[in-house]
Amino acid sequence: GIAIEGDDLYFAGTDGIVYHLSAGAPDIEPPTFTDVQPKTGDKGFFDGKELTKIGAIIEDEGSGLLPAKVTMRLDAQDLTKDAQAYLAQGANEFGHYYVGVGQQKSLDPGMHRLVITAEDFRGNVGKLGVNFFIGTAATAERVPVSIGGEFLPKHLKVKPGTIISWTNDSGDTRTVVADRAVAIDDKTVPEFTSDAQYPEGIPAGEMWAWIVPADAEFGTKYYYHCRIKGKEGDGESFGTGLIGLIEVAEPAKDMPVTPAAGGPGGGPGGAPPPPAPGR
C-alpha cells in the first residue's frame, strides 16, 4: 500500500522492501499495463461468447498508482465507476492493481476499442488502447484504406462481410462517418461511424475498421466523409471535401481465355501457318 506523510511517500515494492520517496525524488515512468483482457492475439478476432471480462493489471514501480485517477472506456461506454470498484479491493500480493469489469451483455459484431488510463502520484499518465473484433473470423477478407489528403482508394467495390480498415496517414486527426443515417433505439445515427471508438477523431497512425453487413445486397452504395475535412452528401451521391464510397458488388472474375477460331493449326481467324523450310 501507499503511506503519505507531508511531501513524503512510503510504499512496498514488489521485492518486499519499503521505499521512501521525497517530494524531489525522480519518477518519470508512467504506469504500465499487463495481462490485458480480452487477449486478442495477432489478428484481434474472436468469438463474442468468449468475452466474459475486460480489463488489465496496472503496475507502477515509481511513486505508486493513484487509484482515483484511473479511467476506463469501452467504445462510447464510460466504465470508470465500475472499474474503480475493482480498484477499491486493493493490490494483489505483488503490489499490482487489477482494473476491469464483467461483461454484462454481448457486444454487437464489429470493431470495439478498450481504453484505460492510469496516473501515478507524480502525475505520470499511462494509456492503454486495444482494438478487437467481434462476430467475424480471422479469415474474413480485409481491404485497407489510407486516409491522407483523400481516402485511397476513394471508391471501393467489395463483397458482403468484407472488413474495411482505415489507417490515418494524414498526420492529424480524422474521422470516418457514413452520409446516410438510420434509426436505432429511437435515435437517428450514421450507418457507421468511427466516433464510437474515437470520439475525438482517429489519431494519426491509428486504425478504425467497419464490417460490410453480411446481408448487404449487391448494388448497395455507402457514401461517407470525414466530419473534420469533409461534408456529407445526400446518401445517394458524393458530398464535398474528404469523401469516399463503398459499393457492394460481385467479386471480380478472371476473363476466360478463348482459343482463336480455327485452333492452333491456323485457318479462318487463326494464326498463320509457319513458312515452309527454305523460304
Short mmCIF file of C-alpha atoms in Angstrom, two decimals:
data_model
loop_
_atom_site.label_atom_id
_atom_site.label_comp_id
_atom_site.label_asym_id
_atom_site.label_seq_id
_atom_site.Cartn_x
_atom_site.Cartn_y
_atom_site.Cartn_z
CA GLY A 1 0.00 0.00 0.00
CA ILE A 2 0.84 3.69 -0.01
CA ALA A 3 1.51 5.90 3.03
CA ILE A 4 1.80 9.69 2.78
CA GLU A 5 3.40 12.00 5.34
CA GLY A 6 3.64 15.60 4.23
CA ASP A 7 5.51 15.58 0.92
CA ASP A 8 6.96 12.11 1.52
CA LEU A 9 5.66 8.81 0.17
CA TYR A 10 6.21 5.31 1.54
CA PHE A 11 5.26 2.21 -0.42
CA ALA A 12 6.01 -1.51 -0.55
CA GLY A 13 7.91 -2.61 -3.63
CA THR A 14 7.38 -5.89 -5.40
CA ASP A 15 10.70 -7.06 -3.91
CA GLY A 16 9.32 -6.79 -0.37
CA ILE A 17 11.26 -3.63 0.51
CA VAL A 18 9.50 -0.49 1.78
CA TYR A 19 10.66 2.52 -0.21
CA HIS A 20 10.66 6.17 0.88
CA LEU A 21 10.37 8.90 -1.75
CA SER A 22 10.78 12.60 -1.04
CA ALA A 23 8.99 15.34 -2.96
CA GLY A 24 12.07 15.80 -5.11
CA ALA A 25 12.61 12.13 -5.88
CA PRO A 26 12.66 11.44 -9.65
CA ASP A 27 9.87 9.37 -11.19
CA ILE A 28 9.48 9.82 -14.93
CA GLU A 29 7.93 6.46 -15.83
CA PRO A 30 4.12 6.19 -16.25
CA PRO A 31 2.05 3.22 -15.03
CA THR A 32 2.20 0.14 -17.28
CA PHE A 33 -0.41 -2.47 -18.27
CA THR A 34 -0.15 -6.26 -18.44
CA ASP A 35 -2.50 -9.28 -18.70
CA VAL A 36 -4.94 -7.34 -20.87
CA GLN A 37 -8.42 -8.83 -21.33
CA PRO A 38 -9.59 -9.67 -23.92
CA LYS A 39 -6.49 -11.43 -25.19
CA THR A 40 -6.82 -10.52 -28.84
CA GLY A 41 -3.74 -12.18 -30.33
CA ASP A 42 -2.15 -11.03 -33.56
CA LYS A 43 -5.34 -10.60 -35.57
CA GLY A 44 -7.69 -9.28 -32.91
CA PHE A 45 -10.58 -11.61 -33.89
CA PHE A 46 -12.51 -13.87 -31.55
CA ASP A 47 -15.97 -15.19 -30.73
CA GLY A 48 -18.03 -12.78 -28.65
CA LYS A 49 -19.11 -15.64 -26.38
CA GLU A 50 -15.55 -15.87 -25.12
CA LEU A 51 -15.66 -12.29 -23.80
CA THR A 52 -16.59 -12.55 -20.11
CA LYS A 53 -14.28 -9.90 -18.67
CA ILE A 54 -12.40 -6.83 -19.85
CA GLY A 55 -9.58 -5.09 -18.03
CA ALA A 56 -5.86 -5.20 -17.23
CA ILE A 57 -3.31 -5.31 -14.43
CA ILE A 58 -1.77 -1.90 -13.72
CA GLU A 59 1.60 -1.50 -12.05
CA ASP A 60 3.84 1.43 -11.20
CA GLU A 61 7.30 0.84 -9.80
CA GLY A 62 7.89 4.53 -9.07
CA SER A 63 5.74 6.68 -6.82
CA GLY A 64 2.79 4.28 -6.97
CA LEU A 65 -0.62 4.17 -8.65
CA LEU A 66 -3.23 6.81 -7.86
CA PRO A 67 -6.50 4.78 -7.97
CA ALA A 68 -8.75 7.84 -8.13
CA LYS A 69 -7.12 8.82 -11.44
CA VAL A 70 -7.83 5.56 -13.27
CA THR A 71 -10.38 5.74 -16.11
CA MET A 72 -11.84 3.02 -18.35
CA ARG A 73 -13.94 3.21 -21.51
CA LEU A 74 -15.31 0.61 -23.94
CA ASP A 75 -16.37 2.33 -27.16
CA ALA A 76 -18.77 5.06 -26.01
CA GLN A 77 -19.41 3.44 -22.59
CA ASP A 78 -17.74 5.09 -19.59
CA LEU A 79 -16.89 2.20 -17.25
CA THR A 80 -14.78 4.23 -14.81
CA LYS A 81 -17.16 3.90 -11.86
CA ASP A 82 -17.39 0.11 -12.17
CA ALA A 83 -13.66 -0.21 -12.79
CA GLN A 84 -12.74 1.77 -9.70
CA ALA A 85 -14.90 -0.56 -7.63
CA TYR A 86 -12.39 -3.28 -8.56
CA LEU A 87 -9.51 -0.99 -7.62
CA ALA A 88 -11.04 -0.41 -4.20
CA GLN A 89 -10.28 -4.05 -3.40
CA GLY A 90 -6.58 -3.11 -3.29
CA ALA A 91 -3.43 -4.56 -4.78
CA ASN A 92 -2.56 -8.23 -5.06
CA GLU A 93 0.36 -9.93 -3.37
CA PHE A 94 2.76 -8.49 -5.97
CA GLY A 95 1.63 -4.90 -5.45
CA HIS A 96 -0.22 -4.84 -8.79
CA TYR A 97 -3.74 -3.49 -9.16
CA TYR A 98 -6.36 -5.11 -11.36
CA VAL A 99 -8.90 -2.88 -13.06
CA GLY A 100 -11.79 -4.38 -15.00
CA VAL A 101 -15.48 -5.19 -15.27
CA GLY A 102 -17.51 -8.29 -16.01
CA GLN A 103 -19.20 -8.19 -19.40
CA GLN A 104 -22.95 -7.91 -18.79
CA LYS A 105 -24.23 -8.21 -22.35
CA SER A 106 -22.99 -9.37 -25.71
CA LEU A 107 -21.26 -6.83 -27.90
CA ASP A 108 -22.50 -6.12 -31.39
CA PRO A 109 -20.50 -7.55 -34.30
CA GLY A 110 -17.71 -5.29 -35.48
CA MET A 111 -14.74 -3.42 -34.09
CA HIS A 112 -14.56 -2.38 -30.42
CA ARG A 113 -11.98 -0.35 -28.55
CA LEU A 114 -10.94 -0.59 -24.89
CA VAL A 115 -9.14 2.44 -23.42
CA ILE A 116 -7.69 2.58 -19.88
CA THR A 117 -5.69 5.48 -18.45
CA ALA A 118 -3.82 5.49 -15.15
CA GLU A 119 -1.88 8.16 -13.27
CA ASP A 120 0.75 7.80 -10.56
CA PHE A 121 1.46 10.05 -7.58
CA ARG A 122 3.96 12.08 -9.60
CA GLY A 123 1.43 12.87 -12.34
CA ASN A 124 2.82 10.50 -14.98
CA VAL A 125 -0.04 9.17 -17.14
CA GLY A 126 -0.07 5.79 -18.88
CA LYS A 127 -2.62 4.86 -21.56
CA LEU A 128 -3.73 1.52 -22.93
CA GLY A 129 -5.68 1.33 -26.20
CA VAL A 130 -6.77 -2.04 -27.63
CA ASN A 131 -8.89 -2.74 -30.73
CA PHE A 132 -10.64 -6.07 -31.21
CA PHE A 133 -13.28 -7.62 -33.49
CA ILE A 134 -16.45 -9.48 -32.55
CA GLY A 135 -18.62 -11.66 -34.77
CA THR A 136 -16.26 -12.33 -37.63
CA ALA A 137 -13.38 -14.62 -38.46
CA ALA A 138 -9.68 -14.09 -38.91
CA THR A 139 -10.12 -15.41 -42.45
CA ALA A 140 -12.54 -12.63 -43.45
CA GLU A 141 -11.41 -10.59 -46.44
CA ARG A 142 -9.85 -7.30 -45.37
CA VAL A 143 -9.42 -4.21 -47.56
CA PRO A 144 -7.18 -1.35 -46.39
CA VAL A 145 -7.86 2.35 -46.98
CA SER A 146 -5.34 5.11 -46.32
CA ILE A 147 -6.52 8.49 -45.04
CA GLY A 148 -4.32 11.28 -46.38
CA GLY A 149 -5.31 14.24 -48.49
CA GLU A 150 -8.10 11.92 -49.65
CA PHE A 151 -9.37 8.42 -48.97
CA LEU A 152 -7.31 5.97 -51.04
CA PRO A 153 -8.90 4.08 -52.69
CA LYS A 154 -11.72 6.59 -52.86
CA HIS A 155 -14.17 4.12 -54.46
CA LEU A 156 -14.18 0.51 -53.24
CA LYS A 157 -16.07 -2.45 -54.70
CA VAL A 158 -16.33 -5.22 -52.12
CA LYS A 159 -18.50 -8.18 -51.26
CA PRO A 160 -20.69 -8.56 -48.13
CA GLY A 161 -18.79 -9.39 -44.94
CA THR A 162 -15.61 -7.58 -46.03
CA ILE A 163 -13.69 -5.71 -43.33
CA ILE A 164 -12.77 -2.18 -44.41
CA SER A 165 -9.86 -0.82 -42.34
CA TRP A 166 -8.96 2.87 -42.47
CA THR A 167 -5.46 3.89 -41.33
CA ASN A 168 -4.92 7.58 -40.62
CA ASP A 169 -1.78 8.59 -42.53
CA SER A 170 -2.68 12.28 -42.65
CA GLY A 171 -0.58 13.38 -39.67
CA ASP A 172 -3.65 14.90 -38.00
CA THR A 173 -6.98 13.77 -36.54
CA ARG A 174 -9.54 12.38 -39.00
CA THR A 175 -12.91 10.57 -38.86
CA VAL A 176 -14.97 8.14 -40.96
CA VAL A 177 -18.73 8.81 -40.96
CA ALA A 178 -21.46 7.44 -43.25
CA ASP A 179 -23.54 10.06 -45.07
CA ARG A 180 -26.78 8.13 -44.64
CA ALA A 181 -28.45 7.83 -41.23
CA VAL A 182 -30.59 5.06 -39.76
CA ALA A 183 -32.97 4.86 -36.79
CA ILE A 184 -31.69 2.76 -33.86
CA ASP A 185 -33.39 2.74 -30.43
CA ASP A 186 -35.40 5.87 -31.27
CA LYS A 187 -32.21 7.69 -32.30
CA THR A 188 -31.01 8.69 -35.74
CA VAL A 189 -27.37 7.76 -36.18
CA PRO A 190 -24.99 7.27 -39.14
CA GLU A 191 -24.93 3.78 -40.67
CA PHE A 192 -21.33 3.56 -39.48
CA THR A 193 -19.01 5.98 -37.68
CA SER A 194 -15.61 5.95 -36.05
CA ASP A 195 -16.88 8.32 -33.35
CA ALA A 196 -18.00 5.49 -31.05
CA GLN A 197 -14.43 4.19 -30.72
CA TYR A 198 -12.65 7.50 -31.34
CA PRO A 199 -14.96 10.27 -30.04
CA GLU A 200 -12.28 12.91 -30.62
CA GLY A 201 -11.28 11.53 -34.01
CA ILE A 202 -8.86 8.84 -35.19
CA PRO A 203 -5.36 9.92 -34.12
CA ALA A 204 -2.55 9.95 -36.66
CA GLY A 205 -1.14 6.48 -37.18
CA GLU A 206 -4.13 4.60 -35.75
CA MET A 207 -6.74 2.44 -37.48
CA TRP A 208 -10.52 2.06 -37.44
CA ALA A 209 -12.49 -0.67 -39.19
CA TRP A 210 -16.05 -1.48 -40.24
CA ILE A 211 -17.58 -4.75 -41.47
CA VAL A 212 -19.84 -4.56 -44.52
CA PRO A 213 -23.12 -6.21 -43.42
CA ALA A 214 -23.27 -9.87 -44.44
CA ASP A 215 -26.81 -9.35 -45.75
CA ALA A 216 -25.97 -6.26 -47.82
CA GLU A 217 -27.43 -6.55 -51.33
CA PHE A 218 -25.26 -6.22 -54.41
CA GLY A 219 -25.51 -2.69 -55.74
CA THR A 220 -25.80 -1.08 -52.30
CA LYS A 221 -23.69 2.07 -52.02
CA TYR A 222 -22.34 3.60 -48.82
CA TYR A 223 -21.16 7.17 -49.27
CA TYR A 224 -19.09 8.54 -46.39
CA HIS A 225 -16.99 11.53 -45.34
CA CYS A 226 -14.66 12.93 -42.70
CA ARG A 227 -16.59 15.31 -40.47
CA ILE A 228 -13.41 17.35 -39.91
CA LYS A 229 -12.29 17.77 -43.54
CA GLY A 230 -15.43 16.91 -45.48
CA LYS A 231 -19.18 17.37 -45.70
CA GLU A 232 -21.79 14.65 -46.18
CA GLY A 233 -23.86 14.26 -49.31
CA ASP A 234 -27.49 13.18 -49.56
CA GLY A 235 -26.72 9.47 -49.20
CA GLU A 236 -27.11 8.94 -52.94
CA SER A 237 -24.15 10.98 -54.19
CA PHE A 238 -20.82 12.37 -53.02
CA GLY A 239 -20.55 15.23 -50.58
CA THR A 240 -17.58 17.60 -50.66
CA GLY A 241 -14.03 17.60 -49.30
CA LEU A 242 -12.65 14.38 -47.82
CA ILE A 243 -15.18 11.81 -49.07
CA GLY A 244 -15.39 8.16 -50.14
CA LEU A 245 -17.66 5.39 -51.44
CA ILE A 246 -18.08 1.70 -50.64
CA GLU A 247 -20.07 -0.27 -53.22
CA VAL A 248 -21.27 -3.82 -52.62
CA ALA A 249 -20.55 -5.71 -55.83
CA GLU A 250 -19.95 -9.16 -57.23
CA PRO A 251 -16.34 -10.24 -56.82
CA ALA A 252 -14.24 -9.61 -59.90
CA LYS A 253 -13.83 -12.72 -62.04
CA ASP A 254 -10.98 -13.59 -64.38
CA MET A 255 -11.98 -13.40 -68.03
CA PRO A 256 -11.99 -16.86 -69.69
CA VAL A 257 -9.28 -17.46 -72.27
CA THR A 258 -10.96 -18.31 -75.58
CA PRO A 259 -8.83 -20.05 -78.24
CA ALA A 260 -8.70 -18.28 -81.59
CA ALA A 261 -11.11 -19.64 -84.19
CA GLY A 262 -9.63 -22.46 -86.23
CA GLY A 263 -7.41 -23.71 -83.41
CA PRO A 264 -3.63 -23.71 -83.28
CA GLY A 265 -3.30 -25.07 -86.80
CA GLY A 266 -4.47 -21.83 -88.41
CA GLY A 267 -7.43 -21.35 -90.69
CA PRO A 268 -10.01 -18.57 -90.54
CA GLY A 269 -9.26 -16.35 -87.55
CA GLY A 270 -6.31 -18.50 -86.51
CA ALA A 271 -2.57 -17.91 -86.53
CA PRO A 272 -0.98 -18.22 -90.00
CA PRO A 273 0.96 -21.42 -90.67
CA PRO A 274 4.74 -21.25 -90.35
CA PRO A 275 6.68 -20.71 -93.57
CA ALA A 276 7.86 -23.77 -95.45
CA PRO A 277 11.53 -24.77 -94.97
CA GLY A 278 13.94 -22.81 -97.12
CA ARG A 279 11.57 -19.87 -97.65
#
